[in-house]
XYZ file of N, CA and C in Angstrom:
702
model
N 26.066 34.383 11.257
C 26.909 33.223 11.530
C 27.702 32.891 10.269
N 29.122 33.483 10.152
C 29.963 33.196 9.038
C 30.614 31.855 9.339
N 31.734 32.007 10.558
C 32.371 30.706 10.999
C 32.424 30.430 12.493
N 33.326 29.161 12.426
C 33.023 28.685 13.501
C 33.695 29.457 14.334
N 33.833 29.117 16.003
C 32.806 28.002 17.016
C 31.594 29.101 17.101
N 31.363 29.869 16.227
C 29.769 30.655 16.224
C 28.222 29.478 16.103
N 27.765 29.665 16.732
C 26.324 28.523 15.842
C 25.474 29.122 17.107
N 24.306 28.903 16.085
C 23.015 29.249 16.702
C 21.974 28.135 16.833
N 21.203 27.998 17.966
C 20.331 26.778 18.281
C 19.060 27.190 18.699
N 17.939 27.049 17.626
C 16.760 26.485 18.251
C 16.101 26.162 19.446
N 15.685 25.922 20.624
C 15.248 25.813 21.781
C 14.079 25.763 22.018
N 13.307 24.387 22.442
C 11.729 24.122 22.699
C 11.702 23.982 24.214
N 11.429 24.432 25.001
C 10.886 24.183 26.374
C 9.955 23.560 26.756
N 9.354 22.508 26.718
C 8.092 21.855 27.354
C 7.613 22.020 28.674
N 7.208 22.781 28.778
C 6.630 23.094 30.138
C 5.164 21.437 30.518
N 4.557 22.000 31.845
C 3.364 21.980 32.262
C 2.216 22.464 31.677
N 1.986 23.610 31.552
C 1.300 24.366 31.023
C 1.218 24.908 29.869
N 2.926 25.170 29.113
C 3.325 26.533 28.158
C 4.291 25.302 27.505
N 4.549 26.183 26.687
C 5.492 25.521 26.030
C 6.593 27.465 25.273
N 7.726 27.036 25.509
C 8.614 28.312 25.050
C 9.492 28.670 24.025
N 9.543 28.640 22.844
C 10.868 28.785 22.660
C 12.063 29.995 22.065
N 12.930 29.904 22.254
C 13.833 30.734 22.263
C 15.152 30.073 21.806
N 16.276 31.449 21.372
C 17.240 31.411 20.478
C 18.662 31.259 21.338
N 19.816 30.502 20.969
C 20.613 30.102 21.782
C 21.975 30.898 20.784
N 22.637 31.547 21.023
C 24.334 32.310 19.783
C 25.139 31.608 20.811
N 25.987 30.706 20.678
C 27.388 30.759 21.326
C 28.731 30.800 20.135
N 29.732 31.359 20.869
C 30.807 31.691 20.638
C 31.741 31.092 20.977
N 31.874 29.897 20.963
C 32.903 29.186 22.000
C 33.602 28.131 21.394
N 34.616 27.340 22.082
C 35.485 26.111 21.611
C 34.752 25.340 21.940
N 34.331 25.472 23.021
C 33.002 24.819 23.395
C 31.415 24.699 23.910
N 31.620 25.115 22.567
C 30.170 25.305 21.868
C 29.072 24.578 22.544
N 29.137 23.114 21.820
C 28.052 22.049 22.032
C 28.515 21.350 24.035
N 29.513 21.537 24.301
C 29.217 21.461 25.844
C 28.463 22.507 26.797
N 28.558 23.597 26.245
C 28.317 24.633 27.287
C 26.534 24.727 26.913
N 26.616 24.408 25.483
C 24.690 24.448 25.176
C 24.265 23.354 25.900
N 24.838 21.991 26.492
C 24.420 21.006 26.951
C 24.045 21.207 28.466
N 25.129 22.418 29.213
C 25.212 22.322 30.008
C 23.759 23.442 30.621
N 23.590 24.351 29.647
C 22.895 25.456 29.805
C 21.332 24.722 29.554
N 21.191 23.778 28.845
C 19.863 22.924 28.682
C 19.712 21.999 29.781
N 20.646 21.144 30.540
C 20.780 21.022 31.360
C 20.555 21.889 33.178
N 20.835 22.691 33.218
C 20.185 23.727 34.031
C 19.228 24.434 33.965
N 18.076 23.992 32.965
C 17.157 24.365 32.621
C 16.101 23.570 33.450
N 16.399 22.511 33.001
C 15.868 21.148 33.307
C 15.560 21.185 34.611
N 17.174 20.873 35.649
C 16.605 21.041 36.469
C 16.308 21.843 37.837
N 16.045 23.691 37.133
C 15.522 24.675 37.559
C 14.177 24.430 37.887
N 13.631 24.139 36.302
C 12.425 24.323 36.053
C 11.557 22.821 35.902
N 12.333 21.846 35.842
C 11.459 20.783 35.642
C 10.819 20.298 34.049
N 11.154 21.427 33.285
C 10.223 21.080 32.507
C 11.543 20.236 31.301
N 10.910 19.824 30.407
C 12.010 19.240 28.764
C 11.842 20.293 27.998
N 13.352 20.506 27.745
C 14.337 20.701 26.760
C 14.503 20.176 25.184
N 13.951 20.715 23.724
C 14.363 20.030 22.594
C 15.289 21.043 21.802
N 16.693 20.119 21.349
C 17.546 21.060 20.082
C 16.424 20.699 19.097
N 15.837 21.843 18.192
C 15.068 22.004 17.488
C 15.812 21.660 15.700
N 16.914 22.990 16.188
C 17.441 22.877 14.960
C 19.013 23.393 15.681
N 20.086 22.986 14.812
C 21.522 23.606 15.227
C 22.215 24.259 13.920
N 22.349 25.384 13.943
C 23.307 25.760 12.502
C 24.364 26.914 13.616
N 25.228 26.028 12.419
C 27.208 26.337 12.878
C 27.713 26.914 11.399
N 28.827 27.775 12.015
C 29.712 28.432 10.789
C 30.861 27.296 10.487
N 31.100 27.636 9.172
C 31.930 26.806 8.390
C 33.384 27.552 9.130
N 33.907 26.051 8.553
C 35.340 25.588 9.887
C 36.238 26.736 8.852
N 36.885 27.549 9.197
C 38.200 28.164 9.003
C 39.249 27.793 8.944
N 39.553 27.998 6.913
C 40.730 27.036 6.226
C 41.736 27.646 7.181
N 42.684 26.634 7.659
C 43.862 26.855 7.971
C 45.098 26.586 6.981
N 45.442 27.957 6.239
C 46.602 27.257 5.102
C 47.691 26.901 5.462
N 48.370 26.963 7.049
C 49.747 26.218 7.087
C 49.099 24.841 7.741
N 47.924 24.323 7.771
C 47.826 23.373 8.134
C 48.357 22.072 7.183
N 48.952 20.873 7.974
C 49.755 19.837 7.523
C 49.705 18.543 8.232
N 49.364 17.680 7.446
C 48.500 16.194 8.315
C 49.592 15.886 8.470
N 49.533 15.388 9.514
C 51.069 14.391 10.578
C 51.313 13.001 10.013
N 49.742 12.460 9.302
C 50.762 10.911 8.589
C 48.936 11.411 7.126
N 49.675 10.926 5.764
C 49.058 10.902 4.992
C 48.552 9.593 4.510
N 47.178 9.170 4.674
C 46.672 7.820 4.416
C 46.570 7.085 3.520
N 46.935 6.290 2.496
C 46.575 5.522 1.159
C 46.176 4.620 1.212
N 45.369 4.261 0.076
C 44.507 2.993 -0.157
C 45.264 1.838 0.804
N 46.593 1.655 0.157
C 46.880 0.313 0.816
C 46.905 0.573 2.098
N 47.275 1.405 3.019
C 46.922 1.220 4.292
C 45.696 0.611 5.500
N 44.496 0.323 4.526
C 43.406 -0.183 4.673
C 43.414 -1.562 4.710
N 42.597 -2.165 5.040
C 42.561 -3.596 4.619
C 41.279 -4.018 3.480
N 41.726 -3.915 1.963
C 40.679 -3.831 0.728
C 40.212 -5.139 1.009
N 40.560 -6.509 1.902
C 39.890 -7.827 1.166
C 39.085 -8.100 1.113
N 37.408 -8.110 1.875
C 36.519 -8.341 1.658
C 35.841 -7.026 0.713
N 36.371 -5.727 0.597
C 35.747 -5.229 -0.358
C 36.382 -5.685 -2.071
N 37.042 -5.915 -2.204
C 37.908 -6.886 -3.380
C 37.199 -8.206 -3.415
N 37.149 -8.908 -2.469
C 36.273 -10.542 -2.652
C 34.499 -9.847 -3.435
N 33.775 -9.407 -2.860
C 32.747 -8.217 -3.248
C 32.568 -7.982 -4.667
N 33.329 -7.273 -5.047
C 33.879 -6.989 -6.183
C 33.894 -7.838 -7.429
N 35.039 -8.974 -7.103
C 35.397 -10.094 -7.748
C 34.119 -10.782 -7.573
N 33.512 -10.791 -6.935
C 32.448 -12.320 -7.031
C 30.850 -11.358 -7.564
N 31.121 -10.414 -7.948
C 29.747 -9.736 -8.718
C 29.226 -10.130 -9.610
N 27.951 -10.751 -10.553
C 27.951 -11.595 -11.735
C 26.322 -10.501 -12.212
N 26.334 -9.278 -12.610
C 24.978 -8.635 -13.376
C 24.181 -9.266 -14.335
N 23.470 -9.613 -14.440
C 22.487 -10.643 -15.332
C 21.956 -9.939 -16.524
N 21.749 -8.695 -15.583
C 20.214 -7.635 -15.974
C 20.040 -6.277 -15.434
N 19.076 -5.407 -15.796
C 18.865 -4.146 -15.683
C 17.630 -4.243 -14.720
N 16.928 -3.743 -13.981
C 15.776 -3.193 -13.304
C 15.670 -2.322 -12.837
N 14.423 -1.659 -13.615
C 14.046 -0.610 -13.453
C 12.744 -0.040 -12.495
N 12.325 0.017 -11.550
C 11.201 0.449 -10.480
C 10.407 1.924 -11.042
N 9.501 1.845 -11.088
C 8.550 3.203 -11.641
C 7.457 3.061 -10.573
N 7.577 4.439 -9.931
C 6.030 4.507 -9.361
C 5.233 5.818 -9.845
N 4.191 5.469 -10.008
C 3.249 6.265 -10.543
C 1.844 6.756 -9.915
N 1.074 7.665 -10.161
C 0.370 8.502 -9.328
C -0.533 9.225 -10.220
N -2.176 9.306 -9.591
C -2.672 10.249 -10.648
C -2.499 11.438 -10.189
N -2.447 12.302 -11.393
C -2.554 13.775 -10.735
C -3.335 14.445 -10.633
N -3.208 15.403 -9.797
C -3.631 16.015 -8.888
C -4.973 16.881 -9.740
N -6.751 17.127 -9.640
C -7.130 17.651 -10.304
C -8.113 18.348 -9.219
N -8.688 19.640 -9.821
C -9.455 20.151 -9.307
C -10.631 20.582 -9.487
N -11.360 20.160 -10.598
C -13.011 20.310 -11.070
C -13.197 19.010 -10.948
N -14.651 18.688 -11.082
C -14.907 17.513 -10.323
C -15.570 16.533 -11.716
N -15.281 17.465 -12.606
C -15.350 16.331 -14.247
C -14.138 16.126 -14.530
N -12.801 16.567 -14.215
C -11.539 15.903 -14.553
C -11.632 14.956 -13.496
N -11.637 15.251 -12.440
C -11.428 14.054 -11.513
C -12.524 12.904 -12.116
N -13.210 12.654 -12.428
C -14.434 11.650 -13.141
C -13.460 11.147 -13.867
N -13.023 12.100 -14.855
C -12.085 11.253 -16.023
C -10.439 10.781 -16.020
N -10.341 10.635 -14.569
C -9.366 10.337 -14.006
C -9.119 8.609 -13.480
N -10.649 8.241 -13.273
C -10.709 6.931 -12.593
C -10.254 5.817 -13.513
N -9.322 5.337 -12.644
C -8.454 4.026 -13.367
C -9.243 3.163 -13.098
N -9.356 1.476 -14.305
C -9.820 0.419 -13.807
C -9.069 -0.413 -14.289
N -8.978 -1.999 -13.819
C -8.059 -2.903 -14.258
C -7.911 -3.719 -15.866
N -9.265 -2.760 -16.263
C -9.186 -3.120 -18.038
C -8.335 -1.959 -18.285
N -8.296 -0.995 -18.106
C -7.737 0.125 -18.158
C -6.209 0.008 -18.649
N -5.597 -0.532 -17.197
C -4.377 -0.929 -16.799
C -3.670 -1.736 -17.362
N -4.936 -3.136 -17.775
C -4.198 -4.193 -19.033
C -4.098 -3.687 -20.004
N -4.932 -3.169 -20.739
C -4.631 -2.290 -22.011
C -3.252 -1.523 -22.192
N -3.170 -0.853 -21.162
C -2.063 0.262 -21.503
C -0.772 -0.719 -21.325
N -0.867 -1.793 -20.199
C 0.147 -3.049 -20.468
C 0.558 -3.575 -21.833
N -0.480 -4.313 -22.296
C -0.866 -4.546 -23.181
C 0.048 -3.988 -24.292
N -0.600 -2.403 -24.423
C -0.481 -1.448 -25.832
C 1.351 -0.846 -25.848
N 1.791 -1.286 -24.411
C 3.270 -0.792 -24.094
C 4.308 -1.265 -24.902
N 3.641 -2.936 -24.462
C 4.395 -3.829 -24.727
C 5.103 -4.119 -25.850
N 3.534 -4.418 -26.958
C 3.545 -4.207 -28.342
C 4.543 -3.105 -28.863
N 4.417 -1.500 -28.302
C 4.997 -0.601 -28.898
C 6.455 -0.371 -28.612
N 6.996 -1.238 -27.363
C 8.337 -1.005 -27.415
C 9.131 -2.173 -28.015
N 8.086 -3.328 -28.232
C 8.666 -4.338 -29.057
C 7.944 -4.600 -30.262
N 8.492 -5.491 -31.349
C 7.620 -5.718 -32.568
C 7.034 -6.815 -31.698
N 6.021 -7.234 -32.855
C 5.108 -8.202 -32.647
C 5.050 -9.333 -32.527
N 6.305 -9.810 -33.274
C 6.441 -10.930 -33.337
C 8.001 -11.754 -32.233
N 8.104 -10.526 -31.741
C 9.461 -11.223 -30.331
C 8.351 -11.679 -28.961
N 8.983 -12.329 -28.221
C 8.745 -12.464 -27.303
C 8.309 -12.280 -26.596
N 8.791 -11.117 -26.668
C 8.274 -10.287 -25.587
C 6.807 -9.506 -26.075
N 6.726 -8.995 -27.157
C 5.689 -8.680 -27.953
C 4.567 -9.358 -28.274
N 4.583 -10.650 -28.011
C 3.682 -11.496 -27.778
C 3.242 -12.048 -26.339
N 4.268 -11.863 -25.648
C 4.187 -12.152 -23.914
C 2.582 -12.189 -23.897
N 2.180 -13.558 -22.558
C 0.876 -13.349 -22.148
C 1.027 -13.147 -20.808
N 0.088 -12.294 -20.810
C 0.013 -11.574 -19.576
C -0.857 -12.291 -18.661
N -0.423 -12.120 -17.428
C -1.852 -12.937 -16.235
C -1.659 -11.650 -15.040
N -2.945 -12.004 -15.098
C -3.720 -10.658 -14.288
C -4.279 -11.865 -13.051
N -3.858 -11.024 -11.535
C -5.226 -11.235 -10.035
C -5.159 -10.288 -10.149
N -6.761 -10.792 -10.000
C -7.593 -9.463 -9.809
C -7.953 -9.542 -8.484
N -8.256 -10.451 -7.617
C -8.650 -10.142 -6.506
C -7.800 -10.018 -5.330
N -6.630 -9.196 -5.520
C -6.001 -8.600 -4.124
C -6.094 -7.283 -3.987
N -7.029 -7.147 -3.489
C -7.026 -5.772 -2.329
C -7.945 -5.207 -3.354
N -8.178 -4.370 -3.686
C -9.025 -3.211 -4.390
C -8.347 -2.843 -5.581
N -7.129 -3.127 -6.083
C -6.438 -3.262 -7.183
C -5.971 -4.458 -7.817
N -4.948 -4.861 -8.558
C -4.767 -6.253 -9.533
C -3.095 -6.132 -9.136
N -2.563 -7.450 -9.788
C -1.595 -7.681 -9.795
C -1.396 -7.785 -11.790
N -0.454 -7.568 -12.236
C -0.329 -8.005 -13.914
C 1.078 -8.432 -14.346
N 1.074 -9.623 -14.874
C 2.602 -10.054 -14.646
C 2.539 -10.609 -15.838
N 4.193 -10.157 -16.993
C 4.355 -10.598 -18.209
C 5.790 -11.014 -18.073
N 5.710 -12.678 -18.373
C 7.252 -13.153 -19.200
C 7.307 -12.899 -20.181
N 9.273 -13.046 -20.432
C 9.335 -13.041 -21.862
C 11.057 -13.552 -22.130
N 11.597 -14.113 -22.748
C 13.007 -14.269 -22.972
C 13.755 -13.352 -22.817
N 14.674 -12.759 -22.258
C 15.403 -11.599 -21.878
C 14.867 -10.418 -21.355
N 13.481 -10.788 -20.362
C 13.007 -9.746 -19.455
C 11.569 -9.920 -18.494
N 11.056 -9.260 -17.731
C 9.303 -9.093 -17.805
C 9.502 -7.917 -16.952
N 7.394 -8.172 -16.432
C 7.436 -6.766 -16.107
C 6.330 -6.848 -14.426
N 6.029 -6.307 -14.153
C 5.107 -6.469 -13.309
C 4.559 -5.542 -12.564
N 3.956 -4.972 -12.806
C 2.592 -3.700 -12.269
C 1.992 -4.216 -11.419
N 1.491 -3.718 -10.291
C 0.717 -3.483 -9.382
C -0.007 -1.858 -9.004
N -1.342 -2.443 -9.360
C -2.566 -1.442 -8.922
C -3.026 -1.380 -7.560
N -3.116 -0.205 -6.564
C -4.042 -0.261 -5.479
C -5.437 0.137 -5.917
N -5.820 0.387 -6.863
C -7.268 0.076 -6.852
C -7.377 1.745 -6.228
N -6.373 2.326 -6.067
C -6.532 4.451 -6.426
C -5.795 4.788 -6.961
N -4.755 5.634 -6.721
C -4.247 6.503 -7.240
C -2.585 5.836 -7.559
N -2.492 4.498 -7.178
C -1.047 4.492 -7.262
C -0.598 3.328 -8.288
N 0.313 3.081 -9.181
C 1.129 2.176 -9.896
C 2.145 2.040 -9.484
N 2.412 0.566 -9.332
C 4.518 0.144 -9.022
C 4.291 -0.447 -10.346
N 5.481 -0.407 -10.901
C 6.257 -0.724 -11.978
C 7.008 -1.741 -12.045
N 7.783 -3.001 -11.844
C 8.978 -3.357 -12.010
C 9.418 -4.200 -12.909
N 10.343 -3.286 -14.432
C 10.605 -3.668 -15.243
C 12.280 -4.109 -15.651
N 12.210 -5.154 -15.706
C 14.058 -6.233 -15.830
C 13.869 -6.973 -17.615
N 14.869 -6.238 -17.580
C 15.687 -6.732 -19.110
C 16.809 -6.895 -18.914
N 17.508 -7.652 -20.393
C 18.479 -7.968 -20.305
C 19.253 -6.833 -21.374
N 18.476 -6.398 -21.991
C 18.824 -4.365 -22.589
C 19.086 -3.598 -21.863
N 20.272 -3.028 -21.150
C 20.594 -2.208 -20.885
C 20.675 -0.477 -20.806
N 20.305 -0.268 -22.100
C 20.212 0.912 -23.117
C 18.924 1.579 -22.064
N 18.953 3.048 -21.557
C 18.572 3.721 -20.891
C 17.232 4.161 -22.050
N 17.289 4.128 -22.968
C 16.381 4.753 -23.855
C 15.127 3.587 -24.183
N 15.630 2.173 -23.763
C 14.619 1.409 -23.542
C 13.803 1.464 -22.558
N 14.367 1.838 -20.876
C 13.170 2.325 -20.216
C 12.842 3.261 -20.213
N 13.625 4.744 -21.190
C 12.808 5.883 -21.010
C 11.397 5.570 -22.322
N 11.735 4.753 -23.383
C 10.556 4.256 -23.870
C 9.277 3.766 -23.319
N 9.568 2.429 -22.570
C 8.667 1.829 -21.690
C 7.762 2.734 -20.627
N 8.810 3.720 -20.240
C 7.792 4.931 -19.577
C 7.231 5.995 -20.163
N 7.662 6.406 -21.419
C 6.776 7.318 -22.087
C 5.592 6.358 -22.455
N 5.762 5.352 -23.429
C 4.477 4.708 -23.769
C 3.546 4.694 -23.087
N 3.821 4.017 -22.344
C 2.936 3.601 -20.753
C 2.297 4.899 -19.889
N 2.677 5.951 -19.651
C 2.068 7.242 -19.195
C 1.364 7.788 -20.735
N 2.032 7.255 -22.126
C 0.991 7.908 -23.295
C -0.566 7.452 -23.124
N -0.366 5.937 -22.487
C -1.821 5.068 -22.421
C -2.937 5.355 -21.503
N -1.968 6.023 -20.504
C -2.953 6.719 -19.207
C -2.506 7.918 -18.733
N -2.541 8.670 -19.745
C -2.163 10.470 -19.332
C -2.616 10.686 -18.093
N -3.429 10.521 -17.049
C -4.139 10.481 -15.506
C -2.706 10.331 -15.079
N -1.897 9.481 -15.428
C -0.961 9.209 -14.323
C 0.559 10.154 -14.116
N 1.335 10.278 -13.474
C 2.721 10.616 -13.721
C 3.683 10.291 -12.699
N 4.841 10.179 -12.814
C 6.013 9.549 -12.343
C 6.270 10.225 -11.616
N 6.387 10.030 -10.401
C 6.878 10.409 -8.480
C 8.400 9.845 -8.386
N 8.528 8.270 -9.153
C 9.769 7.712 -8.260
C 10.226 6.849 -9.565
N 11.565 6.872 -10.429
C 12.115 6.279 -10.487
C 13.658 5.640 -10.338
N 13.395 4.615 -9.916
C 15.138 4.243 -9.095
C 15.159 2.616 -10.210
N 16.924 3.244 -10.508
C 17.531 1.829 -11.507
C 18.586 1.283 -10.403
N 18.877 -0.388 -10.741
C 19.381 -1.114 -10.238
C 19.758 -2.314 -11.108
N 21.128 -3.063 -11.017
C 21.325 -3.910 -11.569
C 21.190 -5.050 -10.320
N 20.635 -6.724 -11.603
C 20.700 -7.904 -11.233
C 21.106 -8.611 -11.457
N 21.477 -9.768 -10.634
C 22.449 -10.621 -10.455
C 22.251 -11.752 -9.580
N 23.637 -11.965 -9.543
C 24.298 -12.155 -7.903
C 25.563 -12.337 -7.934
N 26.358 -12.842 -6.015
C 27.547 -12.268 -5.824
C 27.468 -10.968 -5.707
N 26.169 -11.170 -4.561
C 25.939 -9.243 -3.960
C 26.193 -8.273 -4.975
N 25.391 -8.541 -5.703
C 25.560 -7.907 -7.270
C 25.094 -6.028 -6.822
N 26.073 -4.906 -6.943
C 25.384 -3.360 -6.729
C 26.263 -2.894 -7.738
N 26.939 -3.308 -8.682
C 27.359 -2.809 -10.121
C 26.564 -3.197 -11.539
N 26.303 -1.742 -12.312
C 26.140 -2.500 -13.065
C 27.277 -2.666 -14.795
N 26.648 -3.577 -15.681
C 28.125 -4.670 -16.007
C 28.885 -3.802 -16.930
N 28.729 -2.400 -17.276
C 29.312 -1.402 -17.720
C 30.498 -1.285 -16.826
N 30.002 -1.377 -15.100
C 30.843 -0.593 -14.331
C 32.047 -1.412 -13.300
N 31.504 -2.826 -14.599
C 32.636 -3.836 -13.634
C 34.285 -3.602 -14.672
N 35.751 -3.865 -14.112
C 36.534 -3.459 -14.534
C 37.179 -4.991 -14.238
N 38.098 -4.825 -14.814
C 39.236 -5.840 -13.906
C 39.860 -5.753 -13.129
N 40.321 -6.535 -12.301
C 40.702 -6.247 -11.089
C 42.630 -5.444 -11.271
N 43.047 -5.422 -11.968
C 44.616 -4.552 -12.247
C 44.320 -3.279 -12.240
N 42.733 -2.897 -13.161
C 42.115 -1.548 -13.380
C 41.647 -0.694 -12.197
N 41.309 -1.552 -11.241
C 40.997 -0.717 -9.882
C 42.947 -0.264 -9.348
N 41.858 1.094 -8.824
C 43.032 1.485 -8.306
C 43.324 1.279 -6.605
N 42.378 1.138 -6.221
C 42.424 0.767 -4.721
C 43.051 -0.456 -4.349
N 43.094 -1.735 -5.392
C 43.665 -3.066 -5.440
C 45.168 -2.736 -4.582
């Protein structure tokens, strides 16, 4: 299958009894009608259901004297509520989401020395904190408050003047993260996450997703706001 209207389809039969499946090639302009129609007479021959499993099609064939009949530009749109959007964005802050996970072991004395506990967890809070800030800011002194009694893991939550943080333990294998500053600098949370996995080597990073905060439906962040003459879509 180079190009199109070639494509090949997948085919599950659900029977009564059996279940079948088999391979569908068409060649056609109309392709996806005639497979509809042919699954369709399947149906009701036999009674039984029909699933597209999977569909793969050949790539569409450049046409080089092809020539669009009207060419579209920005202003032809109507920009105003994505412009109001825009204009009314106000970024505060950075947040950063980390989820974390122990890994994966297979003798049954690493797994022993794998088990997290919620002294554990404050500590490496704790020892983060200190190391991505001096001692004597804010944040470096932040007190931390720990529940302990939700669910089989803790909650651990630190203020501080231009940020905090807040971890959550399930009490196995998993850490959420969610760390907001008013530092921007990417090398501050790749800090905050090296430290913090230095304190509990058991763990490692599955998921992290950045986001700026605000409001005024804030989804820029304040690097990526411009003025409004500078957009070109205006």
């Amino acid at each position: 299958i180079i190009y199109e209207p070639v494509f090949k389809a997948d085919i599950l039969v659900e029977g009564t009894n059996t279940n079948i499946n088999f391979h569908v090639v068409v060649s056609h302009k109309r392709s996806i009608s005639l497979l509809r129609e042919i699954l369709t007479s399947i149906e009701e021959l036999t009674g039984a259901r029909t699933v597209v499993e999977e569909i793969l099609g050949g790539t569409p064939k450049y046409d080089h004297k092809f020539s669009p009949d009207h060419e579209y530009r920005p202003d032809d749109y109507d920009q105003t509520s994505s412009l109001d959007q825009m204009i009314s964005q106000r970024p505060l802050e950075y947040q950063t989401i980390f989820q974390l996970e122990v890994i994966e072991q297979t003798a049954k004395a690493q797994i022993d020395e794998t088990k997290l506990s919620k002294r554990d967890l404050r500590v490496a809070v704790e020892k983060t904190l200190l190391s991505v800030h001096s001692a004597d800011t804010s944040s470096g002194l932040a007190q931390i408050e720990e529940f302990p009694d939700i669910g089989d893991g803790c909650l651990l939550i630190a203020l501080w003047s231009g940020g905090r943080v807040v971890v959550v333990w399930d009490g196995r294998k998993h850490i959420d993260i969610n760390l907001s500053s008013q530092n921007g600098e990417k090398e501050y949370f790749d800090r905050f996450e090296m430290k913090f996995l230095g304190h509990l080597p058991s763990m490692k990073t599955i998921l992290r997703d950045e986001q700026p905060r605000g409001y005024g439906r804030v989804i820029n962040f304040p690097k990526d706001i411009t003025a409004t003459s500078e957009l070109l879509w205006t």
